[in-house]
Amino acid sequence: MKNGETVENLLFLTEKLKKDLESGAKIPVSDYSIGQACIYLYDETGNDDYRKLADSLHERLIGFLGTDESSISLSGIKDMSFYMPFYTDYETRWNKKNGYNDICDRFRSAFELIRDDGLNGTYCSEIITNKIFFLKTVVESLCYMSIQIYEDYRLLEDILRQGIRELFFDLRSIDKICGLEDDVKMCACYVLLMGIKEGHIDAEKYEGLAIRLLNIDADEDLDTTFQDHIDEDLKTNIETDADLKEDIDSDSKLKKISLMKMRSFLIKEFINDESIGIKPSESPCSPNVRKLMIDAYIMM
């Protein structure tokens, strides 16, 4: 609860979601990501209202997953990032992992789709973007999947590793990735750093590429001046809570704010202050990791 601004924005989002659920209104797919905010606030406050809100959202999600609208398709790959981490987290915590078979089936089907989509070897920014957002969803969901159900856990880990190898070991793709939009590059960097942090991929192989995607010179230390520059960017560009709520539909402004928050978090939480290097892993469900996930896809 140290970041008052984040908490205020989460409270605003959860209150709006509660009203929509109570009214029976159809909610957009993106609102399922607010389930992560409900769990975060429940963990931080112990207030059962947030648990009940998460329960209601999970019930609505199960209904959504039973419709044709949730069927796995190339156009719906990015939508998975809004509901799969919450779905996995809730099933692990409070539903006895009953949804694990469905979770694995959805990831398996989506992975087959994005692999088939790139078989002709023709570079397409849309194909690369789909793969990056899919891998982002996999690495986040892995944070919440119980390793006790080892076959399911290993399936997701294998998908992540194979997906990263296929995406980043093609040197032509690496050059193309670095020329993509900033939000896509940031997601690619996030996938690599989270994969390293959680022990799914080898730091020696991928740390250099992650740093390249952050546009940091690997031969230079991350000095105080650079940290101050990032802090100043955040201080001068992030609007007040009131302005943020008023301009909640301003996609370009929210995207810019979210990118700066995500970049700052990547630098401060995943990279040592003294030199370029990955910090030891925190608990997969630590508040810092959860906060990054919320910033990464609720506000984008």
mmCIF file of C-alpha atoms in Angstrom:
data_model
loop_
_atom_site.group_PDB
_atom_site.id
_atom_site.type_symbol
_atom_site.label_atom_id
_atom_site.label_comp_id
_atom_site.label_asym_id
_atom_site.label_seq_id
_atom_site.Cartn_x
_atom_site.Cartn_y
_atom_site.Cartn_z
ATOM 1 C CA MET A 1 0.000 0.000 0.000
ATOM 2 C CA LYS A 2 3.029 2.271 -0.323
ATOM 3 C CA ASN A 3 2.022 3.674 -3.715
ATOM 4 C CA GLY A 4 -1.037 5.820 -3.039
ATOM 5 C CA GLU A 5 -1.558 6.698 -6.673
ATOM 6 C CA THR A 6 -1.672 3.056 -7.756
ATOM 7 C CA VAL A 7 -4.090 2.138 -4.976
ATOM 8 C CA GLU A 8 -6.422 5.036 -5.788
ATOM 9 C CA ASN A 9 -6.538 4.047 -9.444
ATOM 10 C CA LEU A 10 -7.231 0.419 -8.524
ATOM 11 C CA LEU A 11 -10.046 1.468 -6.201
ATOM 12 C CA PHE A 12 -11.553 3.519 -9.007
ATOM 13 C CA LEU A 13 -11.377 0.557 -11.415
ATOM 14 C CA THR A 14 -12.812 -1.963 -8.945
ATOM 15 C CA GLU A 15 -15.717 0.323 -7.962
ATOM 16 C CA LYS A 16 -16.666 0.762 -11.615
ATOM 17 C CA LEU A 17 -16.424 -3.010 -12.163
ATOM 18 C CA LYS A 18 -18.624 -3.690 -9.122
ATOM 19 C CA LYS A 19 -21.380 -1.428 -10.470
ATOM 20 C CA ASP A 20 -21.219 -3.077 -13.895
ATOM 21 C CA LEU A 21 -21.440 -6.587 -12.420
ATOM 22 C CA GLU A 22 -24.347 -5.654 -10.146
ATOM 23 C CA SER A 23 -26.258 -4.119 -13.046
ATOM 24 C CA GLY A 24 -25.738 -7.216 -15.188
ATOM 25 C CA ALA A 25 -24.179 -5.112 -17.925
ATOM 26 C CA LYS A 26 -21.910 -6.787 -20.431
ATOM 27 C CA ILE A 27 -18.306 -6.008 -19.568
ATOM 28 C CA PRO A 28 -15.483 -5.705 -22.097
ATOM 29 C CA VAL A 29 -12.839 -8.450 -22.195
ATOM 30 C CA SER A 30 -10.242 -5.993 -20.886
ATOM 31 C CA ASP A 31 -12.153 -5.673 -17.588
ATOM 32 C CA TYR A 32 -11.318 -9.255 -16.628
ATOM 33 C CA SER A 33 -7.779 -8.064 -15.947
ATOM 34 C CA ILE A 34 -9.202 -6.038 -13.048
ATOM 35 C CA GLY A 35 -9.469 -9.379 -11.261
ATOM 36 C CA GLN A 36 -5.754 -9.009 -10.572
ATOM 37 C CA ALA A 37 -6.483 -5.663 -8.910
ATOM 38 C CA CYS A 38 -9.173 -7.312 -6.757
ATOM 39 C CA ILE A 39 -6.729 -9.975 -5.580
ATOM 40 C CA TYR A 40 -4.001 -7.385 -4.974
ATOM 41 C CA LEU A 41 -6.321 -5.244 -2.843
ATOM 42 C CA TYR A 42 -7.629 -8.297 -0.977
ATOM 43 C CA ASP A 43 -4.062 -9.368 -0.138
ATOM 44 C CA GLU A 44 -3.119 -5.874 0.978
ATOM 45 C CA THR A 45 -6.240 -5.011 2.998
ATOM 46 C CA GLY A 46 -7.853 -8.323 3.979
ATOM 47 C CA ASN A 47 -11.200 -6.790 2.995
ATOM 48 C CA ASP A 48 -13.607 -9.587 1.995
ATOM 49 C CA ASP A 49 -15.403 -7.235 -0.389
ATOM 50 C CA TYR A 50 -12.506 -7.619 -2.817
ATOM 51 C CA ARG A 51 -12.637 -11.406 -2.517
ATOM 52 C CA LYS A 52 -16.374 -11.321 -3.261
ATOM 53 C CA LEU A 53 -15.750 -9.076 -6.249
ATOM 54 C CA ALA A 54 -13.115 -11.519 -7.516
ATOM 55 C CA ASP A 55 -15.639 -14.362 -7.019
ATOM 56 C CA SER A 56 -18.263 -12.511 -9.047
ATOM 57 C CA LEU A 57 -15.806 -11.704 -11.805
ATOM 58 C CA HIS A 58 -14.634 -15.336 -11.932
ATOM 59 C CA GLU A 59 -18.242 -16.501 -12.257
ATOM 60 C CA ARG A 60 -18.783 -14.057 -15.110
ATOM 61 C CA LEU A 61 -15.510 -15.189 -16.706
ATOM 62 C CA ILE A 62 -16.582 -18.840 -16.667
ATOM 63 C CA GLY A 63 -19.736 -17.812 -18.501
ATOM 64 C CA PHE A 64 -17.688 -15.860 -21.028
ATOM 65 C CA LEU A 65 -15.309 -18.788 -21.607
ATOM 66 C CA GLY A 66 -18.285 -20.941 -22.547
ATOM 67 C CA THR A 67 -19.226 -18.676 -25.458
ATOM 68 C CA ASP A 68 -17.987 -18.561 -29.052
ATOM 69 C CA GLU A 69 -16.580 -15.111 -28.294
ATOM 70 C CA SER A 70 -13.812 -16.702 -26.210
ATOM 71 C CA SER A 71 -12.788 -19.299 -28.820
ATOM 72 C CA ILE A 72 -9.070 -19.251 -29.548
ATOM 73 C CA SER A 73 -8.277 -17.359 -32.733
ATOM 74 C CA LEU A 74 -5.442 -15.227 -34.050
ATOM 75 C CA SER A 75 -7.545 -12.109 -33.566
ATOM 76 C CA GLY A 76 -8.189 -13.107 -29.935
ATOM 77 C CA ILE A 77 -4.588 -13.854 -28.909
ATOM 78 C CA LYS A 78 -4.099 -10.449 -27.318
ATOM 79 C CA ASP A 79 -7.425 -10.749 -25.477
ATOM 80 C CA MET A 80 -6.024 -13.748 -23.574
ATOM 81 C CA SER A 81 -3.672 -11.409 -21.716
ATOM 82 C CA PHE A 82 -6.703 -9.809 -20.065
ATOM 83 C CA TYR A 83 -8.194 -12.930 -18.506
ATOM 84 C CA MET A 84 -5.725 -15.857 -18.416
ATOM 85 C CA PRO A 85 -3.490 -14.628 -15.537
ATOM 86 C CA PHE A 86 -6.560 -13.883 -13.391
ATOM 87 C CA TYR A 87 -8.160 -17.180 -14.430
ATOM 88 C CA THR A 88 -5.009 -19.119 -13.450
ATOM 89 C CA ASP A 89 -4.527 -17.243 -10.185
ATOM 90 C CA TYR A 90 -8.144 -17.733 -9.103
ATOM 91 C CA GLU A 91 -8.181 -21.437 -9.997
ATOM 92 C CA THR A 92 -4.983 -21.988 -8.009
ATOM 93 C CA ARG A 93 -6.102 -20.051 -4.952
ATOM 94 C CA TRP A 94 -9.805 -20.666 -4.569
ATOM 95 C CA ASN A 95 -11.168 -23.223 -7.050
ATOM 96 C CA LYS A 96 -9.023 -26.301 -6.318
ATOM 97 C CA LYS A 97 -7.352 -25.991 -9.730
ATOM 98 C CA ASN A 98 -10.503 -27.284 -11.436
ATOM 99 C CA GLY A 99 -9.896 -25.072 -14.461
ATOM 100 C CA TYR A 100 -6.354 -26.259 -15.165
ATOM 101 C CA ASN A 101 -7.371 -28.567 -18.032
ATOM 102 C CA ASP A 102 -9.180 -25.712 -19.760
ATOM 103 C CA ILE A 103 -6.244 -23.349 -19.144
ATOM 104 C CA CYS A 104 -3.774 -25.808 -20.678
ATOM 105 C CA ASP A 105 -6.042 -26.532 -23.638
ATOM 106 C CA ARG A 106 -6.360 -22.820 -24.388
ATOM 107 C CA PHE A 107 -2.616 -22.206 -24.225
ATOM 108 C CA ARG A 108 -1.897 -25.289 -26.346
ATOM 109 C CA SER A 109 -4.402 -24.238 -29.018
ATOM 110 C CA ALA A 110 -3.145 -20.649 -29.086
ATOM 111 C CA PHE A 111 0.477 -21.785 -29.378
ATOM 112 C CA GLU A 112 -0.346 -24.028 -32.332
ATOM 113 C CA LEU A 113 -2.092 -21.107 -34.016
ATOM 114 C CA ILE A 114 0.761 -18.632 -33.697
ATOM 115 C CA ARG A 115 3.311 -21.237 -34.790
ATOM 116 C CA ASP A 116 1.292 -22.137 -37.889
ATOM 117 C CA ASP A 117 0.816 -18.438 -38.639
ATOM 118 C CA GLY A 118 4.562 -17.953 -39.117
ATOM 119 C CA LEU A 119 5.418 -21.148 -40.985
ATOM 120 C CA ASN A 120 5.805 -19.480 -44.366
ATOM 121 C CA GLY A 121 8.847 -17.591 -43.052
ATOM 122 C CA THR A 122 7.511 -14.219 -44.166
ATOM 123 C CA TYR A 123 8.081 -11.476 -41.603
ATOM 124 C CA CYS A 124 4.925 -9.680 -40.526
ATOM 125 C CA SER A 125 4.764 -7.246 -37.615
ATOM 126 C CA GLU A 126 1.302 -8.526 -36.720
ATOM 127 C CA ILE A 127 2.586 -12.109 -36.412
ATOM 128 C CA ILE A 128 5.523 -11.016 -34.237
ATOM 129 C CA THR A 129 3.235 -8.862 -32.078
ATOM 130 C CA ASN A 130 0.810 -11.747 -31.565
ATOM 131 C CA LYS A 131 3.661 -14.006 -30.472
ATOM 132 C CA ILE A 132 5.050 -11.468 -28.015
ATOM 133 C CA PHE A 133 1.695 -10.778 -26.356
ATOM 134 C CA PHE A 134 0.995 -14.504 -26.213
ATOM 135 C CA LEU A 135 4.341 -15.172 -24.480
ATOM 136 C CA LYS A 136 3.614 -12.308 -22.079
ATOM 137 C CA THR A 137 0.365 -14.044 -21.129
ATOM 138 C CA VAL A 138 2.143 -17.384 -20.660
ATOM 139 C CA VAL A 139 4.894 -16.029 -18.410
ATOM 140 C CA GLU A 140 2.395 -14.136 -16.240
ATOM 141 C CA SER A 141 0.076 -17.122 -15.890
ATOM 142 C CA LEU A 142 3.030 -19.332 -14.940
ATOM 143 C CA CYS A 143 3.558 -17.101 -11.908
ATOM 144 C CA TYR A 144 0.248 -18.339 -10.543
ATOM 145 C CA MET A 145 0.180 -21.967 -11.664
ATOM 146 C CA SER A 146 0.977 -24.493 -8.961
ATOM 147 C CA ILE A 147 4.088 -26.553 -9.640
ATOM 148 C CA GLN A 148 2.393 -29.319 -7.655
ATOM 149 C CA ILE A 149 0.346 -30.035 -10.784
ATOM 150 C CA TYR A 150 3.628 -30.671 -12.539
ATOM 151 C CA GLU A 151 2.402 -31.826 -15.954
ATOM 152 C CA ASP A 152 0.323 -28.676 -16.431
ATOM 153 C CA TYR A 153 3.061 -26.430 -15.059
ATOM 154 C CA ARG A 154 5.659 -28.056 -17.301
ATOM 155 C CA LEU A 155 3.409 -27.690 -20.342
ATOM 156 C CA LEU A 156 3.253 -23.920 -19.906
ATOM 157 C CA GLU A 157 6.968 -23.713 -19.194
ATOM 158 C CA ASP A 158 7.768 -25.735 -22.330
ATOM 159 C CA ILE A 159 5.483 -23.495 -24.403
ATOM 160 C CA LEU A 160 7.271 -20.425 -23.019
ATOM 161 C CA ARG A 161 10.748 -21.789 -23.707
ATOM 162 C CA GLN A 162 9.913 -23.040 -27.169
ATOM 163 C CA GLY A 163 8.112 -19.828 -28.041
ATOM 164 C CA ILE A 164 11.044 -17.685 -26.927
ATOM 165 C CA ARG A 165 13.540 -19.830 -28.830
ATOM 166 C CA GLU A 166 11.523 -19.627 -32.031
ATOM 167 C CA LEU A 167 10.948 -15.891 -31.709
ATOM 168 C CA PHE A 168 14.343 -14.640 -30.582
ATOM 169 C CA PHE A 169 16.833 -17.060 -32.121
ATOM 170 C CA ASP A 170 15.909 -15.914 -35.618
ATOM 171 C CA LEU A 171 18.345 -13.020 -36.068
ATOM 172 C CA ARG A 172 16.170 -11.464 -38.755
ATOM 173 C CA SER A 173 13.293 -11.404 -36.285
ATOM 174 C CA ILE A 174 15.456 -9.794 -33.584
ATOM 175 C CA ASP A 175 16.311 -6.939 -35.934
ATOM 176 C CA LYS A 176 12.669 -6.562 -36.838
ATOM 177 C CA ILE A 177 11.533 -6.719 -33.199
ATOM 178 C CA CYS A 178 13.818 -3.817 -32.317
ATOM 179 C CA GLY A 179 12.043 -1.789 -34.995
ATOM 180 C CA LEU A 180 8.552 -2.455 -33.677
ATOM 181 C CA GLU A 181 6.373 -0.097 -31.654
ATOM 182 C CA ASP A 182 7.619 0.744 -28.165
ATOM 183 C CA ASP A 183 4.804 -1.081 -26.384
ATOM 184 C CA VAL A 184 5.619 -4.298 -28.276
ATOM 185 C CA LYS A 185 9.341 -3.972 -27.559
ATOM 186 C CA MET A 186 8.572 -3.345 -23.899
ATOM 187 C CA CYS A 187 6.437 -6.479 -23.760
ATOM 188 C CA ALA A 188 9.227 -8.496 -25.393
ATOM 189 C CA CYS A 189 11.696 -7.178 -22.814
ATOM 190 C CA TYR A 190 9.229 -7.973 -20.041
ATOM 191 C CA VAL A 191 8.827 -11.565 -21.268
ATOM 192 C CA LEU A 192 12.589 -12.103 -21.209
ATOM 193 C CA LEU A 193 13.202 -10.491 -17.812
ATOM 194 C CA MET A 194 10.255 -12.219 -16.156
ATOM 195 C CA GLY A 195 11.356 -15.527 -17.682
ATOM 196 C CA ILE A 196 14.860 -15.028 -16.280
ATOM 197 C CA LYS A 197 13.579 -13.814 -12.927
ATOM 198 C CA GLU A 198 11.343 -16.842 -12.428
ATOM 199 C CA GLY A 199 14.007 -19.304 -13.609
ATOM 200 C CA HIS A 200 12.255 -20.425 -16.802
ATOM 201 C CA ILE A 201 15.019 -19.333 -19.204
ATOM 202 C CA ASP A 202 18.780 -18.851 -18.974
ATOM 203 C CA ALA A 203 20.024 -15.386 -18.027
ATOM 204 C CA GLU A 204 23.302 -15.859 -19.897
ATOM 205 C CA LYS A 205 21.453 -16.386 -23.177
ATOM 206 C CA TYR A 206 18.781 -13.716 -22.908
ATOM 207 C CA GLU A 207 19.904 -10.925 -20.575
ATOM 208 C CA GLY A 208 21.836 -9.130 -23.306
ATOM 209 C CA LEU A 209 18.845 -9.086 -25.624
ATOM 210 C CA ALA A 210 16.586 -7.792 -22.854
ATOM 211 C CA ILE A 211 18.997 -4.926 -22.230
ATOM 212 C CA ARG A 212 19.130 -4.217 -25.966
ATOM 213 C CA LEU A 213 15.355 -3.962 -26.050
ATOM 214 C CA LEU A 214 15.520 -1.458 -23.188
ATOM 215 C CA ASN A 215 18.003 0.572 -25.252
ATOM 216 C CA ILE A 216 20.619 0.331 -22.517
ATOM 217 C CA ASP A 217 24.295 -0.081 -23.425
ATOM 218 C CA ALA A 218 25.337 -3.380 -21.837
ATOM 219 C CA ASP A 219 28.896 -2.091 -21.387
ATOM 220 C CA GLU A 220 27.830 0.769 -19.151
ATOM 221 C CA ASP A 221 26.650 0.702 -15.565
ATOM 222 C CA LEU A 222 23.124 1.817 -14.744
ATOM 223 C CA ASP A 223 24.218 4.966 -12.933
ATOM 224 C CA THR A 224 22.285 7.355 -10.699
ATOM 225 C CA THR A 225 21.895 9.901 -13.475
ATOM 226 C CA PHE A 226 19.935 7.450 -15.576
ATOM 227 C CA GLN A 227 17.732 6.486 -12.614
ATOM 228 C CA ASP A 228 17.077 10.162 -11.899
ATOM 229 C CA HIS A 229 16.137 10.699 -15.533
ATOM 230 C CA ILE A 230 13.543 7.913 -15.372
ATOM 231 C CA ASP A 231 12.185 9.236 -12.062
ATOM 232 C CA GLU A 232 11.860 12.713 -13.554
ATOM 233 C CA ASP A 233 9.980 11.329 -16.563
ATOM 234 C CA LEU A 234 7.490 9.691 -14.239
ATOM 235 C CA LYS A 235 7.169 12.763 -12.046
ATOM 236 C CA THR A 236 6.513 15.181 -14.897
ATOM 237 C CA ASN A 237 4.339 13.022 -17.148
ATOM 238 C CA ILE A 238 2.032 11.025 -14.899
ATOM 239 C CA GLU A 239 -1.157 12.997 -14.357
ATOM 240 C CA THR A 240 -2.988 13.388 -11.055
ATOM 241 C CA ASP A 241 -5.565 10.777 -10.081
ATOM 242 C CA ALA A 242 -8.409 13.175 -10.925
ATOM 243 C CA ASP A 243 -7.011 13.911 -14.385
ATOM 244 C CA LEU A 244 -6.372 10.238 -15.028
ATOM 245 C CA LYS A 245 -9.975 9.368 -14.185
ATOM 246 C CA GLU A 246 -11.318 12.223 -16.275
ATOM 247 C CA ASP A 247 -9.222 11.161 -19.285
ATOM 248 C CA ILE A 248 -9.679 7.416 -18.795
ATOM 249 C CA ASP A 249 -10.675 7.059 -22.465
ATOM 250 C CA SER A 250 -7.590 8.844 -23.743
ATOM 251 C CA ASP A 251 -5.767 5.796 -25.083
ATOM 252 C CA SER A 252 -2.650 7.632 -26.237
ATOM 253 C CA LYS A 253 -2.101 9.337 -22.890
ATOM 254 C CA LEU A 254 -2.668 6.151 -20.873
ATOM 255 C CA LYS A 255 -0.417 4.212 -23.207
ATOM 256 C CA LYS A 256 2.375 6.738 -22.747
ATOM 257 C CA ILE A 257 2.005 6.705 -18.959
ATOM 258 C CA SER A 258 1.857 2.918 -18.842
ATOM 259 C CA LEU A 259 4.978 2.545 -20.970
ATOM 260 C CA MET A 260 6.942 4.849 -18.688
ATOM 261 C CA LYS A 261 5.732 3.015 -15.593
ATOM 262 C CA MET A 262 6.579 -0.341 -17.086
ATOM 263 C CA ARG A 263 10.029 0.773 -18.254
ATOM 264 C CA SER A 264 10.812 2.277 -14.866
ATOM 265 C CA PHE A 265 9.672 -0.864 -13.075
ATOM 266 C CA LEU A 266 11.709 -3.111 -15.353
ATOM 267 C CA ILE A 267 14.814 -1.089 -14.653
ATOM 268 C CA LYS A 268 14.359 -0.739 -10.906
ATOM 269 C CA GLU A 269 12.976 -4.172 -10.015
ATOM 270 C CA PHE A 270 14.729 -6.521 -12.422
ATOM 271 C CA ILE A 271 18.128 -4.853 -12.829
ATOM 272 C CA ASN A 272 20.643 -4.180 -10.060
ATOM 273 C CA ASP A 273 21.382 -0.575 -9.135
ATOM 274 C CA GLU A 274 25.152 -1.117 -9.135
ATOM 275 C CA SER A 275 25.529 -2.922 -12.479
ATOM 276 C CA ILE A 276 23.577 -4.552 -15.250
ATOM 277 C CA GLY A 277 22.349 -7.864 -13.908
ATOM 278 C CA ILE A 278 19.186 -9.648 -12.872
ATOM 279 C CA LYS A 279 18.177 -9.635 -9.225
ATOM 280 C CA PRO A 280 17.461 -12.881 -7.360
ATOM 281 C CA SER A 281 13.882 -14.015 -7.832
ATOM 282 C CA GLU A 282 11.184 -12.802 -5.489
ATOM 283 C CA SER A 283 8.161 -14.879 -4.615
ATOM 284 C CA PRO A 284 6.188 -15.363 -7.862
ATOM 285 C CA CYS A 285 3.127 -13.710 -6.318
ATOM 286 C CA SER A 286 4.976 -10.858 -4.633
ATOM 287 C CA PRO A 287 3.194 -7.459 -4.551
ATOM 288 C CA ASN A 288 5.860 -5.961 -6.817
ATOM 289 C CA VAL A 289 5.327 -8.564 -9.522
ATOM 290 C CA ARG A 290 1.556 -8.242 -9.264
ATOM 291 C CA LYS A 291 1.773 -4.439 -9.444
ATOM 292 C CA LEU A 292 3.792 -4.653 -12.662
ATOM 293 C CA MET A 293 1.198 -6.953 -14.195
ATOM 294 C CA ILE A 294 -1.595 -4.551 -13.253
ATOM 295 C CA ASP A 295 0.265 -1.568 -14.707
ATOM 296 C CA ALA A 296 1.183 -3.549 -17.802
ATOM 297 C CA TYR A 297 -2.282 -4.468 -19.010
ATOM 298 C CA ILE A 298 -5.010 -2.620 -17.141
ATOM 299 C CA MET A 299 -3.811 0.780 -18.310
ATOM 300 C CA MET A 300 -2.711 -0.140 -21.860
#
